[in-house]
Short mmCIF file of C-alpha atoms and ligand atoms in Angstrom, two decimals:
data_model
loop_
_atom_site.label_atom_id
_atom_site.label_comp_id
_atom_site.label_asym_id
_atom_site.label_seq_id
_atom_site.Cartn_x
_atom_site.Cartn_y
_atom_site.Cartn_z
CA UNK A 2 -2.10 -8.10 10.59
CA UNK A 3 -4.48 -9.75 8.44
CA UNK A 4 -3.79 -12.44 5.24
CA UNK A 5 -4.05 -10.70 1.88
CA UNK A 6 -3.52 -12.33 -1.53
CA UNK A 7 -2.55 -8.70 -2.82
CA UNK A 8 0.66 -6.91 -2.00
CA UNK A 9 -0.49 -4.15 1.71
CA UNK A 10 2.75 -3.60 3.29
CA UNK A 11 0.91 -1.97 6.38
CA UNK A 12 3.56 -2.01 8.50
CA UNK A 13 2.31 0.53 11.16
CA UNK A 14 0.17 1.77 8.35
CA UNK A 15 -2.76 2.92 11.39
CA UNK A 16 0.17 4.46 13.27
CA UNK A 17 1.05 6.75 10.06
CA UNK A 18 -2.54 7.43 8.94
CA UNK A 19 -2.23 9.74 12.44
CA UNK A 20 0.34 11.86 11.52
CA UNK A 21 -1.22 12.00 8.18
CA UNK A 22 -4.50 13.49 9.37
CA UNK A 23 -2.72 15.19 12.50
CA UNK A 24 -0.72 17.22 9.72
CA UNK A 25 -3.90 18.14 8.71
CA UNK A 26 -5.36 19.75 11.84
CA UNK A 27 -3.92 22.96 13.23
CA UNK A 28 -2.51 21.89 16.33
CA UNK A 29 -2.72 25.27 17.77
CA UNK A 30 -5.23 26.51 20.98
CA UNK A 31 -8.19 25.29 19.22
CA UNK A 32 -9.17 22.02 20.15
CA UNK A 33 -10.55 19.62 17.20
CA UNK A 34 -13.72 19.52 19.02
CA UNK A 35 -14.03 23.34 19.41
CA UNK A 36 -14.26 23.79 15.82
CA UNK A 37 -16.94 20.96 14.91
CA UNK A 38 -19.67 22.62 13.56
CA UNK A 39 -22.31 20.10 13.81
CA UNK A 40 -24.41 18.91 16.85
CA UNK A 41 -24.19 15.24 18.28
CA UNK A 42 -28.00 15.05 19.04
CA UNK A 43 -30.76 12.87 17.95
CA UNK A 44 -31.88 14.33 15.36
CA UNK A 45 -28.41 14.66 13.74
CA UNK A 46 -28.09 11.02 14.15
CA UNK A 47 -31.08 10.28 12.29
CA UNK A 48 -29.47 13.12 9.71
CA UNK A 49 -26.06 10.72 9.45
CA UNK A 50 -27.69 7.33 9.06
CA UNK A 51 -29.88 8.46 6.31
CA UNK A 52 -27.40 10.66 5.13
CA UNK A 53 -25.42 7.34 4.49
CA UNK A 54 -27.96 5.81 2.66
CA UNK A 55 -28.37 8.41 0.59
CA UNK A 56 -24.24 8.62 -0.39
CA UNK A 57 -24.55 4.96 -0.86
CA UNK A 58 -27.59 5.39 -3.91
CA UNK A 59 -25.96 8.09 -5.40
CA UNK A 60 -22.31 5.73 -5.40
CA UNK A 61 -24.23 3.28 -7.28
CA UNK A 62 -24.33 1.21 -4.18
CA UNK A 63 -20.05 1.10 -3.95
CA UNK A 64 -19.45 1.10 -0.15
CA UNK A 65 -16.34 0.19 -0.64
CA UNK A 66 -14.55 2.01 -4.12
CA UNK A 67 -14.66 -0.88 -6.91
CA UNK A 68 -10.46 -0.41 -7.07
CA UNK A 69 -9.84 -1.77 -3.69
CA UNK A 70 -10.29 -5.28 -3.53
CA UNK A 71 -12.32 -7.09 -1.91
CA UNK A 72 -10.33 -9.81 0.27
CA UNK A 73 -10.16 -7.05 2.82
CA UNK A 74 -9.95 -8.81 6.21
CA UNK A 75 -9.70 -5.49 8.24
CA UNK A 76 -11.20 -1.94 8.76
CA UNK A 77 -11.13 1.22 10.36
CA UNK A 78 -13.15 3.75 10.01
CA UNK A 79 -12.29 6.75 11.96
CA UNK A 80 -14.94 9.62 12.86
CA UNK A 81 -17.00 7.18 12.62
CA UNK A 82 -20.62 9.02 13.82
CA UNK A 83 -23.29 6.05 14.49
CA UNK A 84 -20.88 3.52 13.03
CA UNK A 85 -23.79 3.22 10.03
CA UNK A 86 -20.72 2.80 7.27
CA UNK A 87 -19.56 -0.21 9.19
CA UNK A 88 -22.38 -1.66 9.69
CA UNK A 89 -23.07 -2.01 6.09
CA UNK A 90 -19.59 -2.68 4.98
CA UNK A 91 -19.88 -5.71 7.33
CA UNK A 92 -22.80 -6.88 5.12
CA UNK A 93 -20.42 -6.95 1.43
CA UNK A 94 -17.32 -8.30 2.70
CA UNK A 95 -16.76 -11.44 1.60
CA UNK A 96 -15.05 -12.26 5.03
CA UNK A 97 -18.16 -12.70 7.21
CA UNK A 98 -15.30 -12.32 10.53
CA UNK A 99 -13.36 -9.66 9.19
CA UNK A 100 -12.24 -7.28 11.80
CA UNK A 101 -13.93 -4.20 11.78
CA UNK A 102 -13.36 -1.04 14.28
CA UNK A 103 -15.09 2.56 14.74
CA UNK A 104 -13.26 5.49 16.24
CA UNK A 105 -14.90 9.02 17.19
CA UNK A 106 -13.84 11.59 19.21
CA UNK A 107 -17.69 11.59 20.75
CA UNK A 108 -19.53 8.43 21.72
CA UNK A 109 -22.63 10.69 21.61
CA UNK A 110 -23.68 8.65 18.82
CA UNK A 111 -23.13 5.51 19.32
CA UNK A 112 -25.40 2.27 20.76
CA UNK A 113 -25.34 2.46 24.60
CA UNK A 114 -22.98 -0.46 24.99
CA UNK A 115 -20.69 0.96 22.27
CA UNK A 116 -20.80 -2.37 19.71
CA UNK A 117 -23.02 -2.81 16.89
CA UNK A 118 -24.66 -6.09 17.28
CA UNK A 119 -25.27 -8.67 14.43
CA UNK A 120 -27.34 -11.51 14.65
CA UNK A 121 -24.76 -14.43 14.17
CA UNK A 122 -21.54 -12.55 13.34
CA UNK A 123 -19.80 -11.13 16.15
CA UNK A 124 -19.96 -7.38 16.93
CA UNK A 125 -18.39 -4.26 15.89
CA UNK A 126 -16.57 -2.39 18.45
CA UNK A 127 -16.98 0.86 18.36
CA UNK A 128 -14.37 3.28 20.73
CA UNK A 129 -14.02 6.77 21.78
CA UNK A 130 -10.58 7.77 20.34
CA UNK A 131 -9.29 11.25 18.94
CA UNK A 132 -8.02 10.28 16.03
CA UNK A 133 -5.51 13.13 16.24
CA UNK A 134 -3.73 10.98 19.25
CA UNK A 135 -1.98 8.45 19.57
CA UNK A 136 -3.77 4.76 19.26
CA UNK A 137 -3.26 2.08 21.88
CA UNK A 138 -0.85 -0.66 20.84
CA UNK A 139 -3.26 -3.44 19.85
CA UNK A 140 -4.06 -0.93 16.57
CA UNK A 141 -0.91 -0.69 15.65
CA UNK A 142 -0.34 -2.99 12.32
CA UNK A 143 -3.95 -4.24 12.08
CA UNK A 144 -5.97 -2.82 9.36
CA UNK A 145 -5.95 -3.29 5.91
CA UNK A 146 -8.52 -0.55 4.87
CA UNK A 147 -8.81 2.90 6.77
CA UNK A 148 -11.82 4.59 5.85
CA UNK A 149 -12.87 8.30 6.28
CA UNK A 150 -16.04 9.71 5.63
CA UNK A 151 -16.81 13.74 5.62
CA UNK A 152 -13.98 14.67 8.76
CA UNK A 153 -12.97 17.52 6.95
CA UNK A 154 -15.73 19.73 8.38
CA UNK A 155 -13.48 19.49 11.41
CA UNK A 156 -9.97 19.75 9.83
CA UNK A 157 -8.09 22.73 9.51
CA UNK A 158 -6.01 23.54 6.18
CA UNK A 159 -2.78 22.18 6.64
CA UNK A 160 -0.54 20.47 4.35
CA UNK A 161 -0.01 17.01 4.53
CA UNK A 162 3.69 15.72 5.83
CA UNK A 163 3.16 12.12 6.01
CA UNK A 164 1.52 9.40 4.77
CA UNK A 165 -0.16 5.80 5.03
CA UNK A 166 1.24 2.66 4.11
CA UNK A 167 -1.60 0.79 2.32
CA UNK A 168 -5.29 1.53 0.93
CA UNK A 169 -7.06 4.51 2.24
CA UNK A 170 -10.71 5.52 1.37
CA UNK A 171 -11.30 9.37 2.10
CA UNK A 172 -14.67 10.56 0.78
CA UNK A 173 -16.02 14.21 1.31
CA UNK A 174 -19.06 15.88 -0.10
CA UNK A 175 -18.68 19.39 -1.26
CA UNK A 176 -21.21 20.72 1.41
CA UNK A 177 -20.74 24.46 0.04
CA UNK A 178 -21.53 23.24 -3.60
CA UNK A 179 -25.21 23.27 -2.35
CA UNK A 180 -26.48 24.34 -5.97
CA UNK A 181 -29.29 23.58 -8.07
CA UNK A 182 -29.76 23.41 -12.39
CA UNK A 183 -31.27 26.81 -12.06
CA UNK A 184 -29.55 29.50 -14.71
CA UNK A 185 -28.66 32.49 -13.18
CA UNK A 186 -28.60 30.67 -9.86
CA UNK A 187 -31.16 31.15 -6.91
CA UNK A 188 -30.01 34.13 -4.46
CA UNK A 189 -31.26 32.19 -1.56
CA UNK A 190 -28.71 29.44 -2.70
CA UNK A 191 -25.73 31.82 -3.33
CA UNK A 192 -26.62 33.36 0.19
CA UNK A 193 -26.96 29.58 2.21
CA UNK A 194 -23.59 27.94 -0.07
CA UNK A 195 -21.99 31.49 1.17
CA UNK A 196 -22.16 31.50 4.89
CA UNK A 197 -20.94 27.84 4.93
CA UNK A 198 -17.81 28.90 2.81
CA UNK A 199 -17.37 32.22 4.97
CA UNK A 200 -17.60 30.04 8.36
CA UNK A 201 -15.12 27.54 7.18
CA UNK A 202 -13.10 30.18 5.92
CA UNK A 203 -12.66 31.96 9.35
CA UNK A 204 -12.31 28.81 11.24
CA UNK A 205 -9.59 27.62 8.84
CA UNK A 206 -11.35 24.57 7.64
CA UNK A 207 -11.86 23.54 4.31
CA UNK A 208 -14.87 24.18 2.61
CA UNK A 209 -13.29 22.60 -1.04
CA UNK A 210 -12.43 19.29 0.42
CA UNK A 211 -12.74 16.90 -2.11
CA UNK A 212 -10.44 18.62 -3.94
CA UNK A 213 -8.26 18.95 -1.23
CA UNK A 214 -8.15 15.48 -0.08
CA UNK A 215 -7.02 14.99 -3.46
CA UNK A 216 -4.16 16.95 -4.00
CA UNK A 217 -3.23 15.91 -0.76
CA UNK A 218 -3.28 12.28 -1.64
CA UNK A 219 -1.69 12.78 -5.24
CA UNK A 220 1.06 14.94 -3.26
CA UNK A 221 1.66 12.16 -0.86
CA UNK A 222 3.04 9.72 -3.08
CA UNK A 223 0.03 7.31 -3.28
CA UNK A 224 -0.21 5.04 -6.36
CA UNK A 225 -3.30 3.56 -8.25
CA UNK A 226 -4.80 7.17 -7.39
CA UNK A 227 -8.62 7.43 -8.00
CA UNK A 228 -10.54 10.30 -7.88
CA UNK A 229 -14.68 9.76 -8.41
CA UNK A 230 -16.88 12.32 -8.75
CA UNK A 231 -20.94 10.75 -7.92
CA UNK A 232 -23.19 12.76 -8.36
CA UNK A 233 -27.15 12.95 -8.45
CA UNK A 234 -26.96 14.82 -12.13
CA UNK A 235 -29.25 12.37 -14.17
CA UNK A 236 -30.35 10.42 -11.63
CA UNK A 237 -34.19 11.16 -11.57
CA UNK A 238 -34.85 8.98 -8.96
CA UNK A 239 -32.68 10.62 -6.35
CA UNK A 240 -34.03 13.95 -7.01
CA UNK A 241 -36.37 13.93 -4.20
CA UNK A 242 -34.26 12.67 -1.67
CA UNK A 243 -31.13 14.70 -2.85
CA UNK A 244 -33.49 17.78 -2.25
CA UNK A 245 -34.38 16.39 1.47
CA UNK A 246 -30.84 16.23 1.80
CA UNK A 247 -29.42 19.69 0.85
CA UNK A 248 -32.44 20.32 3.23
CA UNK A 249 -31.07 18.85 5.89
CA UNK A 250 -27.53 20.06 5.19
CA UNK A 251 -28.10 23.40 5.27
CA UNK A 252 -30.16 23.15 8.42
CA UNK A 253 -27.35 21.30 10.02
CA UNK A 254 -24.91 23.81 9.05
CA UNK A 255 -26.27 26.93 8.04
CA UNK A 256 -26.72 27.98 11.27
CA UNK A 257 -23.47 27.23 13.60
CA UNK A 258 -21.97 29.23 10.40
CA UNK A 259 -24.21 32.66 10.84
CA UNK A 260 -23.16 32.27 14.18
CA UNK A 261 -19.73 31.93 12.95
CA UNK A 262 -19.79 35.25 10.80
CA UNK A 263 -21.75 37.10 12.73
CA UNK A 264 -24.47 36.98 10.63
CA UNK A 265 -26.60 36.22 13.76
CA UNK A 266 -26.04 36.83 17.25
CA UNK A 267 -27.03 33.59 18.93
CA UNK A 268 -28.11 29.62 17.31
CA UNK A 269 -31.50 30.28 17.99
CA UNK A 270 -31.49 33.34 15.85
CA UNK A 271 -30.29 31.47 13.48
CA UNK A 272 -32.30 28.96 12.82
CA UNK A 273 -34.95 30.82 12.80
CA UNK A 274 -33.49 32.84 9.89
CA UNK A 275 -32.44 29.56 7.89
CA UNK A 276 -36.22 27.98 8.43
CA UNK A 277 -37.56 31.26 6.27
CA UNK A 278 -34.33 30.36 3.85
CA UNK A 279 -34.88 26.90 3.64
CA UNK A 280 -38.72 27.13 3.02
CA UNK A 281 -37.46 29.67 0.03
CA UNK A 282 -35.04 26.71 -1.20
CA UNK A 283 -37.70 24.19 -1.66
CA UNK A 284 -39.88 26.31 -2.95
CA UNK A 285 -37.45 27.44 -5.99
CA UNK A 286 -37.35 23.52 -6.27
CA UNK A 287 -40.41 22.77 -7.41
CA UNK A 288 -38.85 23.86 -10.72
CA UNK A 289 -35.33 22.90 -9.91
CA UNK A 290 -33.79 19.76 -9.13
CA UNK A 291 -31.34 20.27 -6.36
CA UNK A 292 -27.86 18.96 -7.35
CA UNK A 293 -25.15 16.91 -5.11
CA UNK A 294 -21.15 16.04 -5.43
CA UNK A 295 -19.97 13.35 -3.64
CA UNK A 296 -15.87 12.69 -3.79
CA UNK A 297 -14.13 9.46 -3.08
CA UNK A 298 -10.47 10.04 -3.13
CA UNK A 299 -8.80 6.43 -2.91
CA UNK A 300 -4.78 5.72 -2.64
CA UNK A 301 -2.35 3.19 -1.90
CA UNK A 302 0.95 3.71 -0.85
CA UNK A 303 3.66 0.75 -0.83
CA UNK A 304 7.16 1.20 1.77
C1 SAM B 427 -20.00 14.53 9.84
S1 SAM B 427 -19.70 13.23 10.97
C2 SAM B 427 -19.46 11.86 9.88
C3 SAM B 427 -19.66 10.53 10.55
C4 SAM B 427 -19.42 9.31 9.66
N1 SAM B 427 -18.06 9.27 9.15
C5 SAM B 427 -20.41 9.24 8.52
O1 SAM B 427 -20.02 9.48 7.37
O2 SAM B 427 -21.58 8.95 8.78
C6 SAM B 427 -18.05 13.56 11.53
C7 SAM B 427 -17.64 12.69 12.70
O3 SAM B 427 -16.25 12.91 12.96
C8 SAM B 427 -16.08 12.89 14.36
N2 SAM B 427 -14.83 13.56 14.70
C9 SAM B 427 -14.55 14.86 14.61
N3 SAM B 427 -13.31 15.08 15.03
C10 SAM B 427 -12.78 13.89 15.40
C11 SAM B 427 -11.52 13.49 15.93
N4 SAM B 427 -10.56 14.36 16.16
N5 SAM B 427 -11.33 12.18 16.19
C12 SAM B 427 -12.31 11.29 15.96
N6 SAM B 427 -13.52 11.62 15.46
C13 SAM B 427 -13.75 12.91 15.19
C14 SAM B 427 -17.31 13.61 14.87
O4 SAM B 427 -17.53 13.35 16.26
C15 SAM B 427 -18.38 13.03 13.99
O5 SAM B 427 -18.94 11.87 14.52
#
């Protein structure tokens, strides 16, 4: 375990973050990776890293919450996706050789050797792990900060039954709140937010999840509990690229969930359908600004 000049009694704190987000998955026939709605391909991991970049603008540049502090000498970020999080964490932390870690169930997105290389620092490891099993020994006790970033897409509603020694930084965007300042709202927008929510809904995964996280987390017996709303609501700068995103979202997602509710028969159906929705989206923005939620739900939790 790391050296911290502020009270993390971590013992086996990695080991207990499991059961915590284990609790949270139906353990039933479905696998984890059955129910992931989103593809692993190229263009979805151009999607993520630019996805980041745009969480990290509208967080006012806080990659890591403002209440945790920043002696942190250890990290792991599970679902990690390209490992883009990481890589920029690596770049704040005071501790140049602090020991970071990515886990995913898919190394579909990582580098081909698996590390992120940085030019005179040594490299972030990134491994394939299913964070709903067990980890092997040599993570047991190690990190001061576990991170989560948008895994609820893939969890199933379940209350929580246990729960992390230690900080924990869970941050989920609202991806059904897809919404724009328009009074009465959009039908194209009400019909896009609504097959998200109905998919989720049928797959038992949670399409309020910043919400959720937190009541989980205040339920859990966490202390120093904040909850953050960002958003891109005055912020006239983002309002182009919070439109690309919503974009981009609802491509992503829009239409594994038709699929999902039978609103179409096969993927390729539709997408198709969601192109002629999407086109209908921006075009109701050019006098609308599109309008995103970010949550960051952060909690520490002493023996
Ligand atoms: C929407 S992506 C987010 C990636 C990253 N956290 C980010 O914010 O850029 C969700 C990630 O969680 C991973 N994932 C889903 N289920 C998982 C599991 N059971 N164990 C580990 N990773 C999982 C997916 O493979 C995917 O890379």
């Amino acid at each position: 375990m790391s050296t911290m000049t502020f009270p993390l009694p971590f013992q086996k704190f990695l080991w207990k973050l499991l059961d915590l987000v284990k609790s949270l998955v139906n353990m039933g026939s479905i696998s984890h990776s059955d129910i992931y709605l989103l593809s692993r391909d190229a263009v979805e991991t151009k999607r993520l890293n630019t996805q980041h970049r745009f969480l990290v603008a509208i967080s006012g540049n806080n990659i890591i919450h403002p209440s945790i502090p920043n002696n942190i000498n250890s990290i792991a970020d599970l679902g990690t996706g390209t490992g883009v999080w990481l890589e920029d964490v690596s770049k704040v932390l005071p501790n140049k050789s602090a020991d970071l870690h990515g886990f995913d169930i898919s190394s579909a997105q990582y580098p081909p050797d698996h590390q992120i290389r940085r030019p005179g620092q040594k490299s972030i490891p990134l491994s394939v792990h299913d964070v709903l099993r067990p980890f092997p020994k040599e993570h047991h006790s190690r990190y001061d900060l576990v991170h989560i970033r948008l895994l609820t897409a893939g969890l199933k509603k379940r209350r929580l039954r246990d729960w992390p020694n230690g900080y924990v930084q869970w941050e989920e965007v609202d991806h059904t709140a897809f919404c724009t300042d328009a009074v009465p709202e959009a039908a194209v927008v009400t019909q896009l937010r609504q097959s998200v929510i109905n998919a989720m809904l049928t797959l038992g995964l949670w399409p309020f999840a910043p919400k959720r996280v937190h009541e989980e987390i205040s339920a859990g017996g966490f202390c120093d509990i904040v909850h953050e709303t960002y958003t891109t609501t005055g912020k006239e700068h983002l309002r182009g690229v919070a439109q690309k995103w919503v974009d981009g979202v609802m491509r992503a997602l829009v239409p594994p969930s038709m699929v999902v509710t039978g609103e179409a028969k096969s993927e390729a159906g539709a997408r198709e359908m969601v192109e002629g929705l999407v086109a209908e989206f921006n075009e109701h923005c050019d006098h609308a600004r599109a309008m995103v939620n970010f949550g960051v739900v952060v909690g520490r939790k002493a023996d």
